[in-house]
Short mmCIF file of C-alpha atoms in Angstrom, two decimals:
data_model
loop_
_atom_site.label_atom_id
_atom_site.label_comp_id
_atom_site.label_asym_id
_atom_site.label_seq_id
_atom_site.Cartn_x
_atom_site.Cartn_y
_atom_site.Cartn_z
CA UNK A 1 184.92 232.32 -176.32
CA UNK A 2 181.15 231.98 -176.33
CA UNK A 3 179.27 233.21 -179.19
CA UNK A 4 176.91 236.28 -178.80
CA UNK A 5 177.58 236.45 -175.11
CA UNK A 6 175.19 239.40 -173.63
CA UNK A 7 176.70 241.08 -170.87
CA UNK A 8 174.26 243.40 -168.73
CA UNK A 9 176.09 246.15 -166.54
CA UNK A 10 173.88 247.59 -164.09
CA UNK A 11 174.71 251.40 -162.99
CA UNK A 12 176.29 254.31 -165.28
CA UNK A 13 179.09 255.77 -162.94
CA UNK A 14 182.80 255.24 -163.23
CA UNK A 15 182.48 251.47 -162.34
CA UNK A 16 180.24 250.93 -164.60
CA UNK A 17 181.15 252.80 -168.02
CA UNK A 18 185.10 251.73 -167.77
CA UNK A 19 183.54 247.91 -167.38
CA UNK A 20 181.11 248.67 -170.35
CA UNK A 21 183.97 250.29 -172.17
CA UNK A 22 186.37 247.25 -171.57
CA UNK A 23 183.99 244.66 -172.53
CA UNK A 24 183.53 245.90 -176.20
CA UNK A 25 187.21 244.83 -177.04
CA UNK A 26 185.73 241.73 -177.97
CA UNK A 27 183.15 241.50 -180.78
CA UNK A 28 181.43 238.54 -180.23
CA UNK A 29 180.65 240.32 -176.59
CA UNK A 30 177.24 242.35 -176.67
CA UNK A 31 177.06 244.93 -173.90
CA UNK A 32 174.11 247.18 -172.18
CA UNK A 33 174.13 249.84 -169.59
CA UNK A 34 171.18 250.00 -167.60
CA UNK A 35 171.25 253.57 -166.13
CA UNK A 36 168.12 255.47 -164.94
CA UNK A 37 169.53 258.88 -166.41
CA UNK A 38 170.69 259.67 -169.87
CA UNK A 39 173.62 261.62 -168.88
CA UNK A 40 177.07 260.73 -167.31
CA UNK A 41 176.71 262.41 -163.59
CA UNK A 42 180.90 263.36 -162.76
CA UNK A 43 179.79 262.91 -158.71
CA UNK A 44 183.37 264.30 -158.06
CA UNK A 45 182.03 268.03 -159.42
CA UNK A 46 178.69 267.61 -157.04
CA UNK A 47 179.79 270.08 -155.07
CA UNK A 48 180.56 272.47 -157.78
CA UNK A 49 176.98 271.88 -159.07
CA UNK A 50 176.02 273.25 -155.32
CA UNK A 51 178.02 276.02 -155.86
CA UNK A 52 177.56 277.00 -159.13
CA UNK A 53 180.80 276.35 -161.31
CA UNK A 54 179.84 273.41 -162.87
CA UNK A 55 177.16 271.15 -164.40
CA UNK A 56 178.15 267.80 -162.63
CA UNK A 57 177.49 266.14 -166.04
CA UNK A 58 178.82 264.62 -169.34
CA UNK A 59 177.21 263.49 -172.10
CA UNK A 60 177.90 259.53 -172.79
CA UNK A 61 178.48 260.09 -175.82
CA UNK A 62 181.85 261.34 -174.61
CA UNK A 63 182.82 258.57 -172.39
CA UNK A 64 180.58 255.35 -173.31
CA UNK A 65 182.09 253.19 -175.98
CA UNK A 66 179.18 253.15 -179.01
CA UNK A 67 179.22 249.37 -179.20
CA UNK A 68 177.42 250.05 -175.70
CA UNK A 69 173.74 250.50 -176.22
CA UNK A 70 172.23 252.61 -173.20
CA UNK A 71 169.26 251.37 -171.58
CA UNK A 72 167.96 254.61 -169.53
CA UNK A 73 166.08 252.94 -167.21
CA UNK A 74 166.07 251.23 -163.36
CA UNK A 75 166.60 247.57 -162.41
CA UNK A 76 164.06 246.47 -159.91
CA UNK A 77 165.06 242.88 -159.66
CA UNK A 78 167.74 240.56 -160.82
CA UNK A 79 167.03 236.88 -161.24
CA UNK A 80 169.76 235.17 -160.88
CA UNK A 81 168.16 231.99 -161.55
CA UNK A 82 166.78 232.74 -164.64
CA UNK A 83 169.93 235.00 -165.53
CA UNK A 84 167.46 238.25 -166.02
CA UNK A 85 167.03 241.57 -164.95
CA UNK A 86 163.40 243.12 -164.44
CA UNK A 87 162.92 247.17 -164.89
CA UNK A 88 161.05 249.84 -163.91
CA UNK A 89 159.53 250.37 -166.75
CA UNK A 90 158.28 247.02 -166.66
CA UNK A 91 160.46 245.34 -169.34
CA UNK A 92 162.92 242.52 -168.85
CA UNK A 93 166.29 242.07 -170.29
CA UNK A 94 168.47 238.38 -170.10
CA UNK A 95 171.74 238.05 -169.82
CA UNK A 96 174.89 235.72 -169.62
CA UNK A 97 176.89 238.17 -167.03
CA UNK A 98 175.69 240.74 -165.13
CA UNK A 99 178.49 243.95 -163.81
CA UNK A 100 177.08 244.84 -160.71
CA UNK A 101 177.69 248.68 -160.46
CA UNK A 102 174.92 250.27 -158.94
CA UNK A 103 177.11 252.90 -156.40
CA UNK A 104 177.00 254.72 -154.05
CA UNK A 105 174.54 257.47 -151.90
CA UNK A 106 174.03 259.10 -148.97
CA UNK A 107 172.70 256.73 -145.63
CA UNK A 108 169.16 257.33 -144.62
CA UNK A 109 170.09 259.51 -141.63
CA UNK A 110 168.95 258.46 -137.96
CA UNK A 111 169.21 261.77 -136.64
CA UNK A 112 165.70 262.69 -135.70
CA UNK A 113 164.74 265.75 -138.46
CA UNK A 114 167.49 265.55 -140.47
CA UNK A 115 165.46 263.29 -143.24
CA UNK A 116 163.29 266.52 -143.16
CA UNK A 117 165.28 269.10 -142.64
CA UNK A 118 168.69 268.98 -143.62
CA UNK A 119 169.70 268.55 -147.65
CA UNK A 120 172.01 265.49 -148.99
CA UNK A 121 173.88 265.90 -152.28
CA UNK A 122 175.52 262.55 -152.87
CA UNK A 123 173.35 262.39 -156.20
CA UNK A 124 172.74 264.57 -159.15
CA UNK A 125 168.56 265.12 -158.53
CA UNK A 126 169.96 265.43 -154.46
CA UNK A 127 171.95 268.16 -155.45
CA UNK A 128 170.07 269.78 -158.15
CA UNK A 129 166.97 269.87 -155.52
CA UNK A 130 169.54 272.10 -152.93
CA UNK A 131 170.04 274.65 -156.05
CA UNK A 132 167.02 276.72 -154.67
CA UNK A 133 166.92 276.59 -151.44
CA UNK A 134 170.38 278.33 -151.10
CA UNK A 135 169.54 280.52 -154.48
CA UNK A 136 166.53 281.57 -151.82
CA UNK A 137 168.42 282.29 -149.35
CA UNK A 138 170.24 285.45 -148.22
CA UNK A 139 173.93 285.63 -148.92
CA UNK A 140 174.04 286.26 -144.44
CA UNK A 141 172.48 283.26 -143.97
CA UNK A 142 173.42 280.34 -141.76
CA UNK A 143 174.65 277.43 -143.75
CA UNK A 144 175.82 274.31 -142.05
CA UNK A 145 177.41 271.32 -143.60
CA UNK A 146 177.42 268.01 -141.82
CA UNK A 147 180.27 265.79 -142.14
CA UNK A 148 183.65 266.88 -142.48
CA UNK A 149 185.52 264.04 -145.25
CA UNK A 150 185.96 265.41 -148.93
CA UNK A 151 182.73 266.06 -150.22
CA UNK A 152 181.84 267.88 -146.81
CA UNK A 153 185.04 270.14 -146.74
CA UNK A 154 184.38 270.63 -150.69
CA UNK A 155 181.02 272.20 -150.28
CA UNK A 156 181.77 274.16 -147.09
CA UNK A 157 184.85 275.71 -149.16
CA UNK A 158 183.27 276.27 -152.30
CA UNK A 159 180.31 278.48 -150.26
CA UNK A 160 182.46 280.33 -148.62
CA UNK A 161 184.10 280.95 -151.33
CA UNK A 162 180.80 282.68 -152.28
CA UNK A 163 180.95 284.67 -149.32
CA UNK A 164 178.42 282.57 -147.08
CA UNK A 165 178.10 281.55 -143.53
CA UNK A 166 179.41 278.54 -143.50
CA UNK A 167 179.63 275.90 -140.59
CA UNK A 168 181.44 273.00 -140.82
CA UNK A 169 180.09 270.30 -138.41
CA UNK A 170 182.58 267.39 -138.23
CA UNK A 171 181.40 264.93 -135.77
CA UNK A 172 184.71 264.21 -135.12
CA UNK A 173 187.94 265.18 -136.65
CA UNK A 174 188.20 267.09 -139.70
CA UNK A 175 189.36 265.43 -143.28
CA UNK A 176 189.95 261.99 -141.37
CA UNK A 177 192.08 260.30 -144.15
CA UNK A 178 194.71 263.32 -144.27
CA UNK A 179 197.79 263.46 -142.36
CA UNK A 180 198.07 265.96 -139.36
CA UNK A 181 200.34 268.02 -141.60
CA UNK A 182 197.66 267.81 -144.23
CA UNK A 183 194.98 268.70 -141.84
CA UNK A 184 196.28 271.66 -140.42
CA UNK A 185 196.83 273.05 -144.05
CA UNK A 186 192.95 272.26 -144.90
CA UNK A 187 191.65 274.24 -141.25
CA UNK A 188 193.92 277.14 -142.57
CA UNK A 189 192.72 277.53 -145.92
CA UNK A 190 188.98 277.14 -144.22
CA UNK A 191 189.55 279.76 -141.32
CA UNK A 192 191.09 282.25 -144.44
CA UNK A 193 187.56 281.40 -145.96
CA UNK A 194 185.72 282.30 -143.03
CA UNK A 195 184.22 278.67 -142.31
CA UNK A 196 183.64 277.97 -138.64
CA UNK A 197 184.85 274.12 -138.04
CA UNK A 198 183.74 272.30 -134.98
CA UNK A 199 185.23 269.04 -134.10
CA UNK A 200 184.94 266.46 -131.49
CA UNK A 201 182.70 263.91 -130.13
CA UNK A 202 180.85 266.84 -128.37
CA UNK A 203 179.93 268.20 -132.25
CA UNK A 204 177.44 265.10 -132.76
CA UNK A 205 174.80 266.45 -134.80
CA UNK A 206 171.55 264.98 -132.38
CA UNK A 207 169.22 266.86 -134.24
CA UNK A 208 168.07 269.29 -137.23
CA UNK A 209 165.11 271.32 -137.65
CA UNK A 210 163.65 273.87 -139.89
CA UNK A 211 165.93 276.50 -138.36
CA UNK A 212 169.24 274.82 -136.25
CA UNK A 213 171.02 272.01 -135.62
CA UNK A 214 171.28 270.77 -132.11
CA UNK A 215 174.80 269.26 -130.98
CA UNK A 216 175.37 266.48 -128.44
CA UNK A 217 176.74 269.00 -125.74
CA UNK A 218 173.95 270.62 -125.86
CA UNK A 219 174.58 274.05 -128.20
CA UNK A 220 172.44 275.01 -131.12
CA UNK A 221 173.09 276.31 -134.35
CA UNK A 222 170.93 278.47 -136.03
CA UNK A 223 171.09 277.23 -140.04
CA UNK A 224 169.00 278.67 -142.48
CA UNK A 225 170.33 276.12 -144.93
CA UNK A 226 171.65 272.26 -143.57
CA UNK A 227 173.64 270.16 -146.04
CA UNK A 228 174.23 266.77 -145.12
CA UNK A 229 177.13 265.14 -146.46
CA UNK A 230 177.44 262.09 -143.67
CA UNK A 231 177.42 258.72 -144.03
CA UNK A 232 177.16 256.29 -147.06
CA UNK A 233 174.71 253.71 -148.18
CA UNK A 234 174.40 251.78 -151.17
CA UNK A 235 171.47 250.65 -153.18
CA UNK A 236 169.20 247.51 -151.88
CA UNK A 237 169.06 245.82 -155.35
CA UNK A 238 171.21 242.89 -154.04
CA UNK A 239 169.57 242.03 -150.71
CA UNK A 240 165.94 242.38 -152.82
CA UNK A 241 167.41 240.15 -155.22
CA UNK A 242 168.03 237.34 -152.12
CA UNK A 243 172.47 237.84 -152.87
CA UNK A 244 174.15 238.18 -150.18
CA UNK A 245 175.43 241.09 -148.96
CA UNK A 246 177.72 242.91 -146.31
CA UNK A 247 175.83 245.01 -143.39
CA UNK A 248 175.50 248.03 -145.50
CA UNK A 249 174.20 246.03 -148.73
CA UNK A 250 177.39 245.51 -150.67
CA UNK A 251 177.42 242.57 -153.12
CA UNK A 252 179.89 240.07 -151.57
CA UNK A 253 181.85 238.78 -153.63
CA UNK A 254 185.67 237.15 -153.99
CA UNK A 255 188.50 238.56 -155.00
CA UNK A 256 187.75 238.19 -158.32
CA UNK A 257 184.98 240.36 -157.74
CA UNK A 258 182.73 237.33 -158.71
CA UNK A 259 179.54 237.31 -156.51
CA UNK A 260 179.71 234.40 -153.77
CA UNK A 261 176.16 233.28 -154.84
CA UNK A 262 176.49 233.21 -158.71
CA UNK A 263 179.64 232.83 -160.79
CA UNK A 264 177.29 235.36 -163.52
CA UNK A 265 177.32 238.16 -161.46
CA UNK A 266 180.26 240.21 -160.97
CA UNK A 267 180.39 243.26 -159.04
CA UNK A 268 182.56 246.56 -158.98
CA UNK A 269 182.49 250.23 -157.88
CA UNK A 270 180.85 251.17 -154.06
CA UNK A 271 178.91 248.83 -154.15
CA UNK A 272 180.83 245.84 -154.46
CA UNK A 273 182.29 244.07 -151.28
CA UNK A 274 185.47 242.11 -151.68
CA UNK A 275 185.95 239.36 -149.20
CA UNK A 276 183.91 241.41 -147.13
CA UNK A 277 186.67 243.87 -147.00
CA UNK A 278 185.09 246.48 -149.45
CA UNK A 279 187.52 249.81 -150.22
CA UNK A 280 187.36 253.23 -149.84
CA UNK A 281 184.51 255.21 -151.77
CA UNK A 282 186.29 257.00 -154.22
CA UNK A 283 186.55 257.18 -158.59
CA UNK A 284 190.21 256.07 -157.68
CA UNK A 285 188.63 252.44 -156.61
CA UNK A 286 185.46 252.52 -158.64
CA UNK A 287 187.01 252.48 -162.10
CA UNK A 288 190.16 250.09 -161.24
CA UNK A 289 187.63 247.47 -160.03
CA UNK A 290 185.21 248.14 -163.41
CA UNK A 291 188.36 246.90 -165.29
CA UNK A 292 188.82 244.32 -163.08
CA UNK A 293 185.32 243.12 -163.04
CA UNK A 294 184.91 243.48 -167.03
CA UNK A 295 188.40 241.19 -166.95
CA UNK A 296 186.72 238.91 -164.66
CA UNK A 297 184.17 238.45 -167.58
CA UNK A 298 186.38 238.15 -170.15
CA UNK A 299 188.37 235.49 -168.96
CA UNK A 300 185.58 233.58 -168.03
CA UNK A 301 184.73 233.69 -171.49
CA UNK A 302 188.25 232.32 -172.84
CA UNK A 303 188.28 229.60 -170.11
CA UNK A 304 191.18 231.29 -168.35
CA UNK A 305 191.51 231.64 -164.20
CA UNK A 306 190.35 235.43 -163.48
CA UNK A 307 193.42 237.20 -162.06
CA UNK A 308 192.53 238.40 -158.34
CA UNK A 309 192.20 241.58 -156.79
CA UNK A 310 195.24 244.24 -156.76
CA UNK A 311 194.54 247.38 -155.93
CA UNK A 312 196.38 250.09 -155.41
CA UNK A 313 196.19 254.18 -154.00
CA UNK A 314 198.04 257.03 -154.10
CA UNK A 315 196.38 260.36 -152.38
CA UNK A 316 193.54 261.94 -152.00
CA UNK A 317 192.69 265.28 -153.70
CA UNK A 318 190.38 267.92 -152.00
CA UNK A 319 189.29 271.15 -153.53
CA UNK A 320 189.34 274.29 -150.99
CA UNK A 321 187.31 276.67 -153.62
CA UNK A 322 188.46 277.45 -156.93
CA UNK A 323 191.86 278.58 -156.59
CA UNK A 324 193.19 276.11 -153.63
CA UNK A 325 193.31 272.35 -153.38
CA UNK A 326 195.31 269.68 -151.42
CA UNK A 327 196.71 267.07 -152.58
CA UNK A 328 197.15 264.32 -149.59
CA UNK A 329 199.60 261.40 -150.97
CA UNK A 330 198.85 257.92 -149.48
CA UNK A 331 201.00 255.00 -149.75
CA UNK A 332 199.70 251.61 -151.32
CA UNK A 333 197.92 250.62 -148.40
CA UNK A 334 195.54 253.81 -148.50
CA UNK A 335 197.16 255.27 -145.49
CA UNK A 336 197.74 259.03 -145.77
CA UNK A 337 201.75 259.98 -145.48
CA UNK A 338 203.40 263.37 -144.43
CA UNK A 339 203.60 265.12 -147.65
CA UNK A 340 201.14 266.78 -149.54
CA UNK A 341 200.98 269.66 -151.96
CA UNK A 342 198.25 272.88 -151.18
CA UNK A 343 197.46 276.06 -152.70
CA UNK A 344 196.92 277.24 -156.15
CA UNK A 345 199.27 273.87 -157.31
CA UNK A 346 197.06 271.50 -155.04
CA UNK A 347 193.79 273.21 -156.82
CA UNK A 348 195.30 272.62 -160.01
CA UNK A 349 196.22 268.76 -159.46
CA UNK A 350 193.17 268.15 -158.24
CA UNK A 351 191.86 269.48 -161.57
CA UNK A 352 193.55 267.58 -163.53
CA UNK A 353 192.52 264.49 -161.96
CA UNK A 354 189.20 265.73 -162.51
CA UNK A 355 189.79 265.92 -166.01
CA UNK A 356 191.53 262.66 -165.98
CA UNK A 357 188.76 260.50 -164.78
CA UNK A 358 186.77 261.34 -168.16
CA UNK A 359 189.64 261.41 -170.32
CA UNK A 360 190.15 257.94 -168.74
CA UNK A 361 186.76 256.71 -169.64
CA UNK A 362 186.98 258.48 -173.15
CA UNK A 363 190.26 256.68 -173.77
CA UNK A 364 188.74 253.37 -172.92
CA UNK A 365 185.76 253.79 -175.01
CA UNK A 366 188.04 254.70 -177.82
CA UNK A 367 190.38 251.90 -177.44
CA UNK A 368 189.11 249.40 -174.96
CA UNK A 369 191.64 247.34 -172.92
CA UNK A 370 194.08 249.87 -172.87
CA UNK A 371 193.49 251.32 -169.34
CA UNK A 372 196.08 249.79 -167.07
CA UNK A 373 195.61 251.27 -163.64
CA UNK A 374 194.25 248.05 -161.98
CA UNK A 375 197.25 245.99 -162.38
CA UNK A 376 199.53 248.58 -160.64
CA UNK A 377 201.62 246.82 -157.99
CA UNK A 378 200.88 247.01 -154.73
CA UNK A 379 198.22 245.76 -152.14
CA UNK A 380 200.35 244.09 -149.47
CA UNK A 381 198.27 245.69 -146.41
CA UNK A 382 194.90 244.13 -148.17
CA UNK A 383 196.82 241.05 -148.53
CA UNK A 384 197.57 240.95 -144.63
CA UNK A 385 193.87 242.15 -143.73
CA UNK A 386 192.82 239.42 -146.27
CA UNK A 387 195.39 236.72 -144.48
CA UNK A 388 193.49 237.92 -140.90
CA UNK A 389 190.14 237.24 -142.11
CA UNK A 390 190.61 233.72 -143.26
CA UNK A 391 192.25 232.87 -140.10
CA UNK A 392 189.41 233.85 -137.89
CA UNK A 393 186.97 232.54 -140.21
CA UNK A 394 188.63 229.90 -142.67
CA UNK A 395 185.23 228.12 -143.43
CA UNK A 396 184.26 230.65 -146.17
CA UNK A 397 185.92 228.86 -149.04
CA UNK A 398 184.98 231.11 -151.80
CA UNK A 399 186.14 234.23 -150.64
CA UNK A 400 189.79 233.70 -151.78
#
């Protein structure tokens, strides 16, 4: 291995501590985390920040290895060339390998007011900037939530929970990874709640404005309060850094998670695209591929042939207030199956996964190399998408 190698991980989420964590198992390997908070944001609690039952934060000193020195600051630029990353603040660091981890955050939405209007809480300031506005507003007061997967349902249930007005605009179907079964159990526990849900194509949000969000068949909503939990976009760091990236500005990279411009870079978390095939948003993929990516590294540095991509899923948890949760299972391929488990156990499992993504981290940090997750079996259907892929386009050679 290479003396005094510097690795550089960009971002501070679960992609990027468990790849910071992993790295320090190896002395000779000298890590940084450029992140531009000091604090460990646990996204998966946003919407308990937006209701009021937790802080959506840990300190790092609880799940950040302290080998790991923390750079709180933002990465304007990475030179790949020169093998550097420029900051914010206007200082420069060098590396030998970069982690590309930079996540995850709500699209710039198209809809015509809803930039103005309406209130996104894919981030901590996002969400913390929301806190008002609803502490302003009457309990009776019109709140409508746009977009209808987890984070959507989360919110609408946790502000019910608080007695609200809550509408739940789907702009399609509601919870679209769960199972029928699973869906019908998630409308109940809403309608017991008191949350209007409106689905279908006809429940396009086409505009928002101070006071109501207008639909594509034509009805408006009065909403004192408009929460907009649709779409996803990423960072632009890669594309302003001329690497190439998918159409939403993923880092491509192979299966190795090794950028297809720079054998240096490695990318993992949200905002990494494998072979163009990038996977579902969720801590379930971010820190499995922040192992992987650290590994990546790591065997790069003992001359050894990174081991590919293998990931794997289970379920899908979704909180329905305090007391009531879902717990969707999936099989390996990410595809929801018939059984879940609801009510107060569903609440609780989702807890503990909650709990598990720091402890996790913490464990990692403690002992580095001991998290395991990533090299669960499984993978076939991204194998067959994977096999599809190179047969229509078999000229990109270093996607493999």
């Amino acid at each position: 291995m290479v003396e005094n190698t510097n690795v550089v991980v960009v971002g501070g989420g679960y992609a990027g501590v468990m790849a910071a964590n992993r790295l320090t198992q190896h002395n000779d390997v000298t890590v940084t985390l450029i992140n531009p908070r000091p604090t460990f944001v646990h996204r998966v609690r946003l919407h308990q920040l937006v209701g009021g039952t937790d802080a959506a934060v840990v300190d790092y000193q609880e799940v950040l290895a302290e080998g790991v020195r923390l750079v709180v600051d933002s990465v304007t630029r990475i030179d790949a060339a020169g093998r550097g990353v420029e900051l914010a603040s206007g200082a420069a660091l060098g590396y030998d390998y970069l982690v590309y981890a930079v996540g995850s955050g709500s699209a710039d939405p198209q809809v015509p007011g809803a930039a103005e209007f309406a209130y996104p809480i894919a981030g901590l300031e996002e969400a913390q900037r929301l806190l008002p506005v609803l502490d302003a507003a009457p309990a009776s007061a019109a709140v409508t939530v746009v977009g209808a997967g987890p984070t959507g349902i989360e919110t609408a249930a946790e502000l019910a929970e608080q007695s609200r007005s809550v509408t739940l605009v789907c702009g399609g179907v509601l919870g679209p990874y769960l199972h029928r079964r699973g869906r019908r159990s998630v409308a109940g526990r809403l309608a017991a709640l008191g949350v209007k849900v409106i689905e279908g194509a006809a429940a396009n949000v086409t505009a928002v404005t101070r006071d109501a969000v207008r639909l594509a068949d034509g009805r408006e909503l009065p909403s004192t309060v408009t929460i907009w939990t649709a779409g996803f976009g990423v960072p632009d760091l890669a594309s302003r850094s001329a690497l190439r990236t998918d159409v939403l500005g993923r880092l491509l990279t192979d299966e190795t998670l090794t950028s297809v411009d720079d054998d240096r870079i490695v990318a993992a978390g949200d905002s990494a695209a494998p072979s163009g095939l990038p996977l579902r948003m969720s801590c379930q993929t971010a820190m499995p591929l922040g192992a992987r990516a650290a590994d990546t590294v790591l065997s790069r540095l003992a001359g050894e042939r990174p081991e590919p991509l293998n990931q794997s899923f289970g379920a899908q948890c979704i909180s329905l207030g305090r007391g009531t949760g879902i717990f969707q299972f999936g099989n390996r391929s990410d595809v929801a199956v018939w059984f879940h488990i609801n009510g107060r156990l569903g609440a609780k499992m989702k807890e503990g996964v909650c709990k598990g993504i720091v402890k996790h981290l913490a464990d990692e940090a403690h002992k580095p190399g001991g998290y395991s997750l990533h090299r669960m079996k499984g993978g076939a259907g991204r194998r067959e998408a994977l096999e599809a892929v190179r047969a229509e386009a078999p000229a990109i050679e270093r996607i493999s």
